[in-house]
MMTF fields as JSON, N, C-alpha, C and O atoms, coordinates in Angstrom:
{
  "mmtfVersion": "1.0.0",
  "mmtfProducer": "UNKNOWN",
  "numBonds": 391,
  "numAtoms": 392,
  "numGroups": 98,
  "numChains": 1,
  "numModels": 1,
  "chainsPerModel": [1],
  "groupsPerChain": [98],
  "chainIdList": ["A"],
  "bondAtomList": [4, 2, 8, 6, 12, 10, 16, 14, 20, 18, 24, 22, 28, 26, 32, 30, 36, 34, 40, 38, 44, 42, 48, 46, 52, 50, 56, 54, 60, 58, 64, 62, 68, 66, 72, 70, 76, 74, 80, 78, 84, 82, 88, 86, 92, 90, 96, 94, 100, 98, 104, 102, 108, 106, 112, 110, 116, 114, 120, 118, 124, 122, 128, 126, 132, 130, 136, 134, 140, 138, 144, 142, 148, 146, 152, 150, 156, 154, 160, 158, 164, 162, 168, 166, 172, 170, 176, 174, 180, 178, 184, 182, 188, 186, 192, 190, 196, 194, 200, 198, 204, 202, 208, 206, 212, 210, 216, 214, 220, 218, 224, 222, 228, 226, 232, 230, 236, 234, 240, 238, 244, 242, 248, 246, 252, 250, 256, 254, 260, 258, 264, 262, 268, 266, 272, 270, 276, 274, 280, 278, 284, 282, 288, 286, 292, 290, 296, 294, 300, 298, 304, 302, 308, 306, 312, 310, 316, 314, 320, 318, 324, 322, 328, 326, 332, 330, 336, 334, 340, 338, 344, 342, 348, 346, 352, 350, 356, 354, 360, 358, 364, 362, 368, 366, 372, 370, 376, 374, 380, 378, 384, 382, 388, 386],
  "bondOrderList": [1, 1, 1, 1, 1, 1, 1, 1, 1, 1, 1, 1, 1, 1, 1, 1, 1, 1, 1, 1, 1, 1, 1, 1, 1, 1, 1, 1, 1, 1, 1, 1, 1, 1, 1, 1, 1, 1, 1, 1, 1, 1, 1, 1, 1, 1, 1, 1, 1, 1, 1, 1, 1, 1, 1, 1, 1, 1, 1, 1, 1, 1, 1, 1, 1, 1, 1, 1, 1, 1, 1, 1, 1, 1, 1, 1, 1, 1, 1, 1, 1, 1, 1, 1, 1, 1, 1, 1, 1, 1, 1, 1, 1, 1, 1, 1, 1],
  "groupList": [{"groupName": "MET", "atomNameList": ["N", "CA", "C", "O"], "elementList": ["N", "C", "C", "O"], "formalChargeList": [0, 0, 0, 0], "bondAtomList": [1, 0, 2, 1, 3, 2], "bondOrderList": [1, 1, 2], "singleLetterCode": "M", "chemCompType": "L-PEPTIDE LINKING"}, {"groupName": "ARG", "atomNameList": ["N", "CA", "C", "O"], "elementList": ["N", "C", "C", "O"], "formalChargeList": [0, 0, 0, 0], "bondAtomList": [1, 0, 2, 1, 3, 2], "bondOrderList": [1, 1, 2], "singleLetterCode": "R", "chemCompType": "L-PEPTIDE LINKING"}, {"groupName": "ILE", "atomNameList": ["N", "CA", "C", "O"], "elementList": ["N", "C", "C", "O"], "formalChargeList": [0, 0, 0, 0], "bondAtomList": [1, 0, 2, 1, 3, 2], "bondOrderList": [1, 1, 2], "singleLetterCode": "I", "chemCompType": "L-PEPTIDE LINKING"}, {"groupName": "TYR", "atomNameList": ["N", "CA", "C", "O"], "elementList": ["N", "C", "C", "O"], "formalChargeList": [0, 0, 0, 0], "bondAtomList": [1, 0, 2, 1, 3, 2], "bondOrderList": [1, 1, 2], "singleLetterCode": "Y", "chemCompType": "L-PEPTIDE LINKING"}, {"groupName": "LEU", "atomNameList": ["N", "CA", "C", "O"], "elementList": ["N", "C", "C", "O"], "formalChargeList": [0, 0, 0, 0], "bondAtomList": [1, 0, 2, 1, 3, 2], "bondOrderList": [1, 1, 2], "singleLetterCode": "L", "chemCompType": "L-PEPTIDE LINKING"}, {"groupName": "LYS", "atomNameList": ["N", "CA", "C", "O"], "elementList": ["N", "C", "C", "O"], "formalChargeList": [0, 0, 0, 0], "bondAtomList": [1, 0, 2, 1, 3, 2], "bondOrderList": [1, 1, 2], "singleLetterCode": "K", "chemCompType": "L-PEPTIDE LINKING"}, {"groupName": "HIS", "atomNameList": ["N", "CA", "C", "O"], "elementList": ["N", "C", "C", "O"], "formalChargeList": [0, 0, 0, 0], "bondAtomList": [1, 0, 2, 1, 3, 2], "bondOrderList": [1, 1, 2], "singleLetterCode": "H", "chemCompType": "L-PEPTIDE LINKING"}, {"groupName": "ASN", "atomNameList": ["N", "CA", "C", "O"], "elementList": ["N", "C", "C", "O"], "formalChargeList": [0, 0, 0, 0], "bondAtomList": [1, 0, 2, 1, 3, 2], "bondOrderList": [1, 1, 2], "singleLetterCode": "N", "chemCompType": "L-PEPTIDE LINKING"}, {"groupName": "ASP", "atomNameList": ["N", "CA", "C", "O"], "elementList": ["N", "C", "C", "O"], "formalChargeList": [0, 0, 0, 0], "bondAtomList": [1, 0, 2, 1, 3, 2], "bondOrderList": [1, 1, 2], "singleLetterCode": "D", "chemCompType": "L-PEPTIDE LINKING"}, {"groupName": "VAL", "atomNameList": ["N", "CA", "C", "O"], "elementList": ["N", "C", "C", "O"], "formalChargeList": [0, 0, 0, 0], "bondAtomList": [1, 0, 2, 1, 3, 2], "bondOrderList": [1, 1, 2], "singleLetterCode": "V", "chemCompType": "L-PEPTIDE LINKING"}, {"groupName": "THR", "atomNameList": ["N", "CA", "C", "O"], "elementList": ["N", "C", "C", "O"], "formalChargeList": [0, 0, 0, 0], "bondAtomList": [1, 0, 2, 1, 3, 2], "bondOrderList": [1, 1, 2], "singleLetterCode": "T", "chemCompType": "L-PEPTIDE LINKING"}, {"groupName": "GLU", "atomNameList": ["N", "CA", "C", "O"], "elementList": ["N", "C", "C", "O"], "formalChargeList": [0, 0, 0, 0], "bondAtomList": [1, 0, 2, 1, 3, 2], "bondOrderList": [1, 1, 2], "singleLetterCode": "E", "chemCompType": "L-PEPTIDE LINKING"}, {"groupName": "SER", "atomNameList": ["N", "CA", "C", "O"], "elementList": ["N", "C", "C", "O"], "formalChargeList": [0, 0, 0, 0], "bondAtomList": [1, 0, 2, 1, 3, 2], "bondOrderList": [1, 1, 2], "singleLetterCode": "S", "chemCompType": "L-PEPTIDE LINKING"}, {"groupName": "GLY", "atomNameList": ["N", "CA", "C", "O"], "elementList": ["N", "C", "C", "O"], "formalChargeList": [0, 0, 0, 0], "bondAtomList": [1, 0, 2, 1, 3, 2], "bondOrderList": [1, 1, 2], "singleLetterCode": "G", "chemCompType": "PEPTIDE LINKING"}, {"groupName": "PHE", "atomNameList": ["N", "CA", "C", "O"], "elementList": ["N", "C", "C", "O"], "formalChargeList": [0, 0, 0, 0], "bondAtomList": [1, 0, 2, 1, 3, 2], "bondOrderList": [1, 1, 2], "singleLetterCode": "F", "chemCompType": "L-PEPTIDE LINKING"}, {"groupName": "GLN", "atomNameList": ["N", "CA", "C", "O"], "elementList": ["N", "C", "C", "O"], "formalChargeList": [0, 0, 0, 0], "bondAtomList": [1, 0, 2, 1, 3, 2], "bondOrderList": [1, 1, 2], "singleLetterCode": "Q", "chemCompType": "L-PEPTIDE LINKING"}, {"groupName": "PRO", "atomNameList": ["N", "CA", "C", "O"], "elementList": ["N", "C", "C", "O"], "formalChargeList": [0, 0, 0, 0], "bondAtomList": [1, 0, 2, 1, 3, 2], "bondOrderList": [1, 1, 2], "singleLetterCode": "P", "chemCompType": "L-PEPTIDE LINKING"}, {"groupName": "ALA", "atomNameList": ["N", "CA", "C", "O"], "elementList": ["N", "C", "C", "O"], "formalChargeList": [0, 0, 0, 0], "bondAtomList": [1, 0, 2, 1, 3, 2], "bondOrderList": [1, 1, 2], "singleLetterCode": "A", "chemCompType": "L-PEPTIDE LINKING"}],
  "groupTypeList": [0, 1, 2, 3, 4, 5, 6, 7, 2, 8, 1, 5, 9, 10, 2, 8, 11, 4, 12, 5, 2, 12, 13, 2, 12, 5, 3, 3, 0, 2, 12, 4, 14, 5, 15, 12, 14, 13, 0, 12, 16, 2, 15, 3, 6, 4, 4, 15, 1, 2, 11, 5, 17, 5, 11, 0, 2, 15, 14, 10, 7, 8, 16, 4, 0, 4, 2, 17, 11, 12, 2, 13, 14, 16, 8, 2, 6, 12, 14, 12, 5, 17, 14, 5, 5, 2, 8, 13, 9, 7, 16, 12, 14, 3, 1, 5, 5, 5],
  "groupIdList": [1, 2, 3, 4, 5, 6, 7, 8, 9, 10, 11, 12, 13, 14, 15, 16, 17, 18, 19, 20, 21, 22, 23, 24, 25, 26, 27, 28, 29, 30, 31, 32, 33, 34, 35, 36, 37, 38, 39, 40, 41, 42, 43, 44, 45, 46, 47, 48, 49, 50, 51, 52, 53, 54, 55, 56, 57, 58, 59, 60, 61, 62, 63, 64, 65, 66, 67, 68, 69, 70, 71, 72, 73, 74, 75, 76, 77, 78, 79, 80, 81, 82, 83, 84, 85, 86, 87, 88, 89, 90, 91, 92, 93, 94, 95, 96, 97, 98],
  "secStructList": [7, 2, 2, 2, 2, 2, 2, 6, 6, 6, 1, 7, 7, 7, 2, 2, 2, 2, 2, 2, 2, 2, 6, 1, 7, 2, 2, 2, 2, 2, 2, 2, 2, 2, 2, 2, 2, 1, 1, 7, 2, 2, 2, 2, 2, 2, 2, 2, 2, 2, 2, 2, 2, 2, 2, 2, 2, 2, 2, 7, 7, 7, 7, 2, 2, 2, 2, 2, 2, 2, 6, 6, 7, 1, 1, 2, 2, 2, 2, 2, 2, 2, 2, 2, 2, 2, 2, 1, 1, 7, 4, 4, 4, 4, 1, 7, 7, 7],
  "xCoordList": [-142.86, -143.316, -142.389, -142.856, -141.079, -140.138, -140.43, -140.354, -140.76, -141.066, -142.316, -142.363, -143.323, -144.551, -144.24, -144.74, -143.422, -143.064, -142.31, -142.549, -141.402, -140.631, -141.531, -141.331, -142.517, -143.429, -144.438, -145.119, -144.535, -145.454, -144.709, -145.181, -143.554, -142.693, -143.311, -142.892, -144.29, -144.898, -146.055, -146.761, -146.237, -147.334, -147.051, -146.171, -147.811, -147.709, -148.449, -149.575, -147.838, -148.426, -148.734, -147.981, -149.828, -150.21, -149.902, -149.775, -149.786, -149.585, -150.77, -150.586, -151.984, -153.174, -153.141, -153.49, -152.728, -152.613, -151.6, -151.864, -150.443, -149.406, -149.868, -149.583, -150.574, -151.098, -152.087, -152.075, -152.925, -153.929, -153.284, -153.687, -152.288, -151.668, -150.779, -150.591, -150.23, -149.358, -150.15, -149.678, -151.358, -152.193, -151.822, -152.257, -151.017, -150.666, -150.994, -151.16, -151.083, -151.439, -150.378, -149.201, -150.824, -149.889, -148.779, -147.645, -149.096, -148.074, -147.006, -145.817, -147.437, -146.489, -145.664, -144.456, -146.319, -145.63, -144.562, -143.44, -144.904, -143.933, -142.754, -141.601, -143.052, -142.004, -141.063, -139.844, -141.613, -140.79, -139.954, -138.775, -140.566, -139.861, -138.704, -137.603, -138.96, -137.907, -136.751, -135.586, -137.079, -136.031, -135.169, -133.952, -135.794, -135.066, -134.317, -133.203, -134.916, -134.359, -133.983, -133.461, -134.239, -133.833, -134.697, -134.335, -135.825, -136.754, -138.135, -138.294, -139.131, -140.498, -140.683, -139.897, -141.711, -141.958, -142.232, -141.856, -142.87, -143.165, -141.88, -141.696, -141.002, -139.711, -138.905, -138.293, -138.913, -138.198, -138.749, -137.992, -140.07, -140.705, -140.391, -140.126, -140.418, -140.071, -138.623, -138.326, -137.733, -136.33, -136.188, -135.425, -136.909, -136.857, -137.396, -136.848, -138.463, -139.037, -138.055, -137.913, -137.387, -136.421, -135.21, -134.685, -134.764, -133.652, -134.021, -133.206, -135.243, -135.721, -135.746, -135.351, -136.202, -136.234, -134.822, -134.615, -133.853, -132.468, -131.972, -131.343, -132.255, -131.861, -132.508, -131.848, -133.789, -134.511, -133.997, -133.9, -133.673, -133.155, -131.819, -131.567, -130.968, -129.63, -129.614, -128.805, -130.498, -130.375, -131.506, -131.576, -132.387, -133.406, -133.431, -132.832, -134.116, -134.326, -135.733, -136.179, -136.439, -137.806, -137.841, -136.963, -138.847, -138.992, -139.206, -139.765, -138.763, -138.888, -140.341, -140.61, -141.272, -142.68, -143.145, -143.886, -142.719, -143.082, -142.474, -143.127, -141.249, -140.594, -141.347, -141.604, -141.693, -142.447, -143.75, -144.082, -144.482, -145.751, -145.55, -146.364, -144.464, -144.24, -143.908, -144.02, -143.503, -143.249, -144.265, -144.037, -145.394, -146.535, -146.662, -147.383, -145.979, -146.139, -147.155, -147.135, -148.04, -149.103, -148.628, -149.277, -147.486, -146.985, -145.486, -144.909, -144.874, -143.423, -142.998, -141.901, -143.854, -143.508, -143.353, -142.36, -144.323, -144.225, -143.066, -142.411, -142.821, -141.689, -140.371, -139.523, -140.204, -138.955, -138.725, -137.599, -139.792, -139.689, -139.253, -138.351, -139.893, -139.531, -138.118, -137.356, -137.776, -136.446, -135.374, -134.399, -135.558, -134.564, -134.477, -133.391, -135.615, -135.62, -134.804, -134.069, -134.936, -134.241, -132.78, -131.887, -132.546, -131.219, -130.394, -129.181, -131.033, -130.298, -130.057, -129.507, -130.461, -130.304, -131.594, -132.431, -131.745, -132.888, -132.736, -131.614, -133.833, -133.754, -132.887, -132.201, -132.909, -132.125, -130.62, -129.866, -130.182, -128.761, -128.256, -127.091, -129.126, -128.729, -128.88, -128.478, -129.439, -129.599, -128.232, -127.531, -127.836, -126.53, -126.47, -127.402, -125.365, -125.129, -124.689, -123.874, -125.236, -124.886, -124.172, -123.795],
  "yCoordList": [222.427, 221.158, 220.631, 220.059, 220.818, 220.376, 221.068, 220.447, 222.337, 223.084, 222.521, 222.359, 222.224, 221.636, 220.307, 220.042, 219.481, 218.199, 218.386, 217.668, 219.353, 219.611, 220.09, 219.716, 220.914, 221.431, 220.382, 220.585, 219.287, 218.216, 216.925, 215.825, 217.084, 215.946, 215.072, 213.932, 215.603, 214.899, 213.984, 213.45, 213.813, 212.958, 212.415, 212.9, 211.407, 210.825, 211.728, 212.145, 212.028, 212.87, 211.983, 211.052, 212.257, 211.44, 212.146, 213.37, 211.359, 211.898, 212.765, 213.827, 212.32, 213.107, 214.477, 215.483, 214.513, 215.774, 216.701, 217.89, 216.151, 216.948, 217.452, 218.587, 216.61, 216.998, 218.153, 219.101, 218.055, 219.098, 220.436, 221.47, 220.429, 221.707, 222.278, 223.492, 221.402, 221.887, 222.31, 223.106, 221.767, 222.125, 221.431, 221.843, 220.373, 219.616, 218.138, 217.694, 217.397, 215.986, 215.254, 215.616, 214.225, 213.509, 212.824, 212.734, 212.339, 211.661, 212.631, 212.311, 213.806, 214.829, 215.34, 215.545, 215.543, 216.019, 215.016, 215.406, 213.738, 212.709, 212.714, 212.613, 212.834, 212.863, 214.046, 213.882, 215.223, 216.415, 216.275, 216.63, 215.763, 215.61, 214.623, 214.87, 213.508, 212.509, 213.083, 212.792, 213.899, 214.526, 215.441, 215.503, 216.143, 217.097, 216.448, 216.86, 215.435, 214.904, 213.431, 212.899, 212.767, 211.383, 210.385, 209.213, 210.828, 209.942, 210.571, 211.753, 209.759, 210.277, 211.192, 211.134, 212.032, 212.894, 212.089, 212.518, 210.952, 210.133, 209.513, 209.458, 209.054, 208.53, 209.638, 209.419, 210.814, 211.964, 212.291, 212.515, 212.316, 212.654, 211.614, 211.967, 210.341, 209.287, 209.434, 209.272, 209.736, 209.95, 211.101, 210.997, 212.194, 213.332, 212.973, 213.399, 212.191, 211.771, 210.883, 211.015, 209.986, 209.098, 209.888, 209.604, 210.866, 211.719, 212.478, 212.6, 212.981, 213.663, 212.694, 213.053, 211.48, 210.464, 210.166, 210.025, 210.071, 209.807, 210.884, 210.583, 212.138, 213.249, 213.104, 213.248, 212.82, 212.706, 211.53, 211.627, 210.431, 209.254, 209.587, 209.206, 210.299, 210.608, 211.696, 211.645, 212.679, 213.87, 214.078, 215.124, 213.098, 213.149, 211.801, 210.83, 211.762, 210.493, 209.976, 209.064, 210.552, 210.136, 208.666, 208.196, 207.943, 206.542, 206.453, 207.364, 205.365, 205.193, 205.277, 205.801, 204.776, 204.847, 206.296, 206.641, 207.142, 208.563, 209.235, 210.056, 208.897, 209.437, 208.98, 209.778, 207.718, 207.175, 207.943, 208.355, 208.136, 208.859, 210.309, 210.86, 210.931, 212.345, 212.603, 213.735, 211.567, 211.737, 210.988, 210.714, 210.664, 210.174, 208.684, 208.264, 207.878, 206.426, 205.936, 206.371, 205.039, 204.6, 203.657, 203.531, 202.996, 202.057, 201.854, 202.224, 201.261, 201.054, 200.071, 200.189, 199.101, 198.112, 198.766, 198.529, 199.582, 200.225, 201.226, 201.387, 201.89, 202.815, 202.061, 202.452, 200.992, 200.217, 199.633, 199.623, 199.146, 198.567, 199.629, 199.39, 200.792, 201.878, 202.374, 202.646, 202.49, 202.967, 202.038, 202.486, 200.752, 199.77, 199.749, 199.591, 199.908, 199.928, 201.113, 200.979, 202.265, 203.474, 203.473, 203.785, 203.125, 203.311, 202.035, 202.101, 200.884, 199.63, 199.1, 198.011, 199.857, 199.426, 199.735, 200.506, 199.132, 199.421, 200.797, 201.281, 201.43, 202.756, 202.772, 203.76, 201.699, 201.669, 201.782, 202.087, 201.543, 201.684, 203.098, 203.275, 204.097, 205.493, 205.984, 207.102, 205.176, 205.564, 205.563, 204.552, 206.677, 206.773, 205.825, 205.726, 205.141, 204.266, 205.142, 206.05, 204.857, 205.675, 204.838, 205.343],
  "zCoordList": [110.474, 110.986, 112.077, 113.062, 111.911, 112.943, 114.265, 115.325, 114.207, 115.433, 116.095, 117.314, 115.287, 115.815, 116.503, 117.596, 115.871, 116.453, 117.765, 118.737, 117.783, 119.002, 120.139, 121.295, 119.808, 120.832, 121.299, 122.304, 120.594, 120.954, 121.283, 120.998, 121.88, 122.205, 123.297, 123.498, 123.986, 125.107, 124.712, 125.568, 123.402, 122.962, 121.566, 120.855, 121.201, 119.864, 118.881, 119.153, 117.762, 116.719, 115.52, 115.232, 114.821, 113.668, 112.349, 112.296, 111.303, 109.961, 109.554, 108.959, 109.87, 109.521, 110.193, 109.577, 111.441, 112.175, 111.497, 111.316, 111.124, 110.475, 109.11, 108.729, 108.39, 107.086, 107.228, 106.443, 108.225, 108.456, 108.803, 108.271, 109.689, 110.071, 108.968, 108.884, 108.123, 107.05, 105.814, 105.002, 105.687, 104.542, 103.245, 102.17, 103.342, 102.131, 102.365, 103.501, 101.275, 101.403, 102.224, 102.218, 102.925, 103.783, 102.989, 103.461, 101.785, 100.988, 100.49, 100.488, 100.074, 99.616, 100.796, 100.676, 101.928, 103.12, 103.559, 103.881, 103.574, 103.955, 102.99, 103.407, 101.697, 100.681, 100.887, 100.839, 101.114, 101.345, 102.612, 102.631, 103.655, 104.927, 104.778, 105.27, 104.099, 103.884, 103.064, 103.336, 102.063, 101.258, 102.12, 101.945, 103.04, 103.881, 105.033, 105.357, 105.659, 106.902, 106.857, 107.836, 105.74, 105.601, 106.343, 106.453, 106.85, 107.559, 107.538, 107.233, 107.87, 107.895, 109.104, 110.049, 109.081, 110.245, 111.518, 112.609, 111.395, 112.569, 113.127, 114.343, 112.252, 112.709, 113.391, 114.436, 112.796, 113.363, 114.749, 115.694, 114.855, 116.127, 117.197, 118.346, 116.829, 117.78, 118.24, 119.424, 117.319, 117.666, 118.657, 119.618, 118.437, 119.339, 120.729, 121.746, 120.757, 122.038, 122.812, 124.027, 122.097, 122.756, 123.245, 124.322, 122.478, 122.92, 124.196, 125.11, 124.251, 125.456, 126.631, 127.74, 126.398, 127.457, 127.967, 129.172, 127.055, 127.467, 128.417, 129.431, 128.089, 128.969, 130.341, 131.37, 130.343, 131.611, 132.444, 133.667, 131.782, 132.491, 133.145, 134.288, 132.414, 132.907, 133.968, 134.894, 133.844, 134.677, 135.678, 136.322, 135.815, 136.866, 137.566, 137.103, 138.66, 139.369, 139.144, 139.839, 138.174, 137.891, 137.494, 136.771, 137.96, 137.539, 136.022, 135.412, 135.435, 133.988, 133.525, 132.444, 134.317, 133.941, 133.833, 132.912, 134.762, 134.721, 133.488, 132.843, 133.167, 131.974, 130.728, 129.826, 130.68, 129.536, 129.362, 128.251, 130.434, 130.364, 129.939, 129.198, 130.408, 130.11, 128.64, 128.17, 127.917, 126.484, 125.633, 124.454, 126.26, 125.502, 125.266, 124.361, 126.059, 125.927, 126.944, 128.096, 126.54, 127.444, 128.552, 129.59, 128.32, 129.329, 129.149, 128.126, 130.157, 130.145, 129.062, 128.517, 128.744, 127.726, 126.349, 125.662, 125.947, 124.624, 124.589, 123.559, 125.707, 125.803, 125.637, 124.834, 126.39, 126.321, 124.938, 124.439, 124.322, 122.98, 121.963, 121.16, 122.001, 121.08, 121.357, 120.429, 122.618, 123.012, 122.466, 121.863, 122.68, 122.22, 120.693, 120.136, 120.019, 118.555, 118.028, 117.049, 118.677, 118.241, 118.684, 117.897, 119.934, 120.52, 120.645, 120.845, 120.529, 120.592, 121.997, 122.164, 123.005, 124.396, 125.153, 124.683, 126.315, 127.165, 127.809, 127.959, 128.189, 128.82, 130.068, 130.332, 130.832, 132.088, 131.839, 132.763, 130.622, 130.276, 130.586, 130.942, 130.453, 130.635, 132.084, 132.406, 132.921, 134.32, 134.97, 134.927, 135.572, 136.223, 137.401, 138.199, 137.486, 138.64, 139.807, 139.648, 140.965, 142.139, 143.16, 144.218]
}
């Protein structure tokens, strides 16, 4: 499942989708995932998406909106909100000063 999440870092993944590909109930799958990784699969996936965004912010000159879209956020507002919730700072914090 972690591999599937990593390969789908460019979009939002649902619990129902993960349950279907894993072949187990969503509640059992969430329980197993939490036991292994200390968080739900959706929390894990969001963390991975934000980590990817941090790399892109630091090492590309792509606009934040393009980065947000490339990791599956529909707009800059939802991206910034999720980013700040996960990382505690706004995405622009990671933009290198030139």
